[in-house]
């Protein structure tokens, strides 16, 4: 039998103290802004230059994100092609280190 204090929280709030909240339908986000970045774009994961062509018609609402396993050579090619197609990239200089001339 729960004590007086715990019964109070169950009756008033519908849950007991220390109970973990379960995922319910009410915690969902708005469908119009779901998966949207603060800049207003949605992300599209890109692995090669050919996949940028998909974003050609949707470059106002989608931006490209270069996958983590893309080589630096292909990454440079993706960034150059995205600049030509006016596609925004969320991580254009990820893992690209500039070597200083000694």
PDB file of C-alpha atoms in Angstrom:
ATOM      1  CA  UNK A   1       0.000   0.000   0.000  1.00  0.00           C
ATOM      2  CA  UNK A   2       1.515   3.350  -0.981  1.00  0.00           C
ATOM      3  CA  UNK A   3       1.969   5.984   1.662  1.00  0.00           C
ATOM      4  CA  UNK A   4      -0.097   9.147   1.830  1.00  0.00           C
ATOM      5  CA  UNK A   5       2.454  11.233  -0.100  1.00  0.00           C
ATOM      6  CA  UNK A   6       2.783   8.877  -3.066  1.00  0.00           C
ATOM      7  CA  UNK A   7      -0.974   8.418  -3.385  1.00  0.00           C
ATOM      8  CA  UNK A   8      -1.281  12.186  -3.618  1.00  0.00           C
ATOM      9  CA  UNK A   9       1.022  12.377  -6.640  1.00  0.00           C
ATOM     10  CA  UNK A  10      -0.761   9.495  -8.363  1.00  0.00           C
ATOM     11  CA  UNK A  11      -4.188  11.055  -7.936  1.00  0.00           C
ATOM     12  CA  UNK A  12      -3.170  14.597  -8.771  1.00  0.00           C
ATOM     13  CA  UNK A  13      -0.667  14.083 -11.604  1.00  0.00           C
ATOM     14  CA  UNK A  14      -1.525  10.633 -12.930  1.00  0.00           C
ATOM     15  CA  UNK A  15       1.917   9.160 -12.227  1.00  0.00           C
ATOM     16  CA  UNK A  16       4.012   8.123  -9.252  1.00  0.00           C
ATOM     17  CA  UNK A  17       7.201   9.785  -8.090  1.00  0.00           C
ATOM     18  CA  UNK A  18      10.253   8.192  -9.655  1.00  0.00           C
ATOM     19  CA  UNK A  19       8.285   6.621 -12.474  1.00  0.00           C
ATOM     20  CA  UNK A  20       9.980   6.835 -15.882  1.00  0.00           C
ATOM     21  CA  UNK A  21       7.973   8.651 -18.535  1.00  0.00           C
ATOM     22  CA  UNK A  22       7.130   6.440 -21.499  1.00  0.00           C
ATOM     23  CA  UNK A  23       7.182   7.624 -25.133  1.00  0.00           C
ATOM     24  CA  UNK A  24       3.672   8.579 -26.141  1.00  0.00           C
ATOM     25  CA  UNK A  25       2.037  10.105 -29.208  1.00  0.00           C
ATOM     26  CA  UNK A  26       1.799  13.490 -27.513  1.00  0.00           C
ATOM     27  CA  UNK A  27       5.570  13.992 -27.462  1.00  0.00           C
ATOM     28  CA  UNK A  28       5.859  14.065 -31.272  1.00  0.00           C
ATOM     29  CA  UNK A  29       6.990  17.175 -33.107  1.00  0.00           C
ATOM     30  CA  UNK A  30       5.071  19.097 -35.737  1.00  0.00           C
ATOM     31  CA  UNK A  31       5.006  17.263 -39.089  1.00  0.00           C
ATOM     32  CA  UNK A  32       5.897  20.413 -41.020  1.00  0.00           C
ATOM     33  CA  UNK A  33       9.044  21.053 -38.986  1.00  0.00           C
ATOM     34  CA  UNK A  34      10.048  17.453 -38.208  1.00  0.00           C
ATOM     35  CA  UNK A  35      13.668  16.628 -39.157  1.00  0.00           C
ATOM     36  CA  UNK A  36      14.221  20.287 -40.026  1.00  0.00           C
ATOM     37  CA  UNK A  37      17.465  22.032 -39.141  1.00  0.00           C
ATOM     38  CA  UNK A  38      17.440  25.477 -37.502  1.00  0.00           C
ATOM     39  CA  UNK A  39      18.394  26.935 -40.896  1.00  0.00           C
ATOM     40  CA  UNK A  40      15.129  25.640 -42.377  1.00  0.00           C
ATOM     41  CA  UNK A  41      16.712  22.884 -44.488  1.00  0.00           C
ATOM     42  CA  UNK A  42      16.366  19.123 -44.219  1.00  0.00           C
ATOM     43  CA  UNK A  43      19.475  16.917 -44.398  1.00  0.00           C
ATOM     44  CA  UNK A  44      20.228  14.499 -47.230  1.00  0.00           C
ATOM     45  CA  UNK A  45      23.195  12.154 -46.779  1.00  0.00           C
ATOM     46  CA  UNK A  46      25.566  12.155 -49.765  1.00  0.00           C
ATOM     47  CA  UNK A  47      28.166   9.459 -50.470  1.00  0.00           C
ATOM     48  CA  UNK A  48      29.332  10.458 -53.964  1.00  0.00           C
ATOM     49  CA  UNK A  49      29.022  13.185 -56.591  1.00  0.00           C
ATOM     50  CA  UNK A  50      26.170  11.431 -58.419  1.00  0.00           C
ATOM     51  CA  UNK A  51      23.912  11.662 -55.378  1.00  0.00           C
ATOM     52  CA  UNK A  52      24.104  15.459 -55.523  1.00  0.00           C
ATOM     53  CA  UNK A  53      22.071  15.392 -58.747  1.00  0.00           C
ATOM     54  CA  UNK A  54      19.027  14.287 -56.723  1.00  0.00           C
ATOM     55  CA  UNK A  55      19.088  17.580 -54.819  1.00  0.00           C
ATOM     56  CA  UNK A  56      19.153  19.693 -57.963  1.00  0.00           C
ATOM     57  CA  UNK A  57      15.391  20.311 -57.962  1.00  0.00           C
ATOM     58  CA  UNK A  58      15.079  20.523 -54.146  1.00  0.00           C
ATOM     59  CA  UNK A  59      18.042  22.732 -53.269  1.00  0.00           C
ATOM     60  CA  UNK A  60      15.767  25.305 -51.576  1.00  0.00           C
ATOM     61  CA  UNK A  61      14.437  22.846 -49.000  1.00  0.00           C
ATOM     62  CA  UNK A  62      17.176  20.183 -48.690  1.00  0.00           C
ATOM     63  CA  UNK A  63      20.868  20.490 -47.947  1.00  0.00           C
ATOM     64  CA  UNK A  64      23.567  17.869 -48.387  1.00  0.00           C
ATOM     65  CA  UNK A  65      25.604  16.283 -45.635  1.00  0.00           C
ATOM     66  CA  UNK A  66      28.731  14.387 -46.646  1.00  0.00           C
ATOM     67  CA  UNK A  67      28.894  10.900 -45.135  1.00  0.00           C
ATOM     68  CA  UNK A  68      31.649  10.136 -42.641  1.00  0.00           C
ATOM     69  CA  UNK A  69      33.304   7.427 -44.738  1.00  0.00           C
ATOM     70  CA  UNK A  70      33.921   9.532 -47.864  1.00  0.00           C
ATOM     71  CA  UNK A  71      37.575  10.007 -48.798  1.00  0.00           C
ATOM     72  CA  UNK A  72      39.033  13.498 -48.781  1.00  0.00           C
ATOM     73  CA  UNK A  73      39.544  13.381 -52.568  1.00  0.00           C
ATOM     74  CA  UNK A  74      35.871  12.614 -53.173  1.00  0.00           C
ATOM     75  CA  UNK A  75      34.876  15.113 -50.522  1.00  0.00           C
ATOM     76  CA  UNK A  76      36.621  17.914 -52.411  1.00  0.00           C
ATOM     77  CA  UNK A  77      34.851  16.845 -55.603  1.00  0.00           C
ATOM     78  CA  UNK A  78      31.479  16.864 -53.835  1.00  0.00           C
ATOM     79  CA  UNK A  79      32.074  20.360 -52.433  1.00  0.00           C
ATOM     80  CA  UNK A  80      33.092  21.709 -55.854  1.00  0.00           C
ATOM     81  CA  UNK A  81      30.079  20.160 -57.593  1.00  0.00           C
ATOM     82  CA  UNK A  82      27.716  21.415 -54.895  1.00  0.00           C
ATOM     83  CA  UNK A  83      29.021  24.945 -55.411  1.00  0.00           C
ATOM     84  CA  UNK A  84      28.261  24.647 -59.136  1.00  0.00           C
ATOM     85  CA  UNK A  85      24.734  23.385 -58.466  1.00  0.00           C
ATOM     86  CA  UNK A  86      24.072  25.929 -55.664  1.00  0.00           C
ATOM     87  CA  UNK A  87      23.490  23.175 -53.096  1.00  0.00           C
ATOM     88  CA  UNK A  88      24.234  23.928 -49.477  1.00  0.00           C
ATOM     89  CA  UNK A  89      26.456  21.504 -47.538  1.00  0.00           C
ATOM     90  CA  UNK A  90      26.290  21.223 -43.755  1.00  0.00           C
ATOM     91  CA  UNK A  91      29.872  19.947 -43.335  1.00  0.00           C
ATOM     92  CA  UNK A  92      31.923  21.300 -46.268  1.00  0.00           C
ATOM     93  CA  UNK A  93      35.293  21.244 -44.512  1.00  0.00           C
ATOM     94  CA  UNK A  94      34.984  18.158 -42.324  1.00  0.00           C
ATOM     95  CA  UNK A  95      38.242  16.177 -42.110  1.00  0.00           C
ATOM     96  CA  UNK A  96      39.919  18.506 -44.594  1.00  0.00           C
ATOM     97  CA  UNK A  97      43.136  19.726 -43.044  1.00  0.00           C
ATOM     98  CA  UNK A  98      45.234  22.311 -44.815  1.00  0.00           C
ATOM     99  CA  UNK A  99      48.934  21.462 -44.877  1.00  0.00           C
ATOM    100  CA  UNK A 100      51.219  24.339 -44.145  1.00  0.00           C
ATOM    101  CA  UNK A 101      54.223  24.851 -46.393  1.00  0.00           C
ATOM    102  CA  UNK A 102      57.441  24.660 -44.429  1.00  0.00           C
TER     103      UNK A 102
END
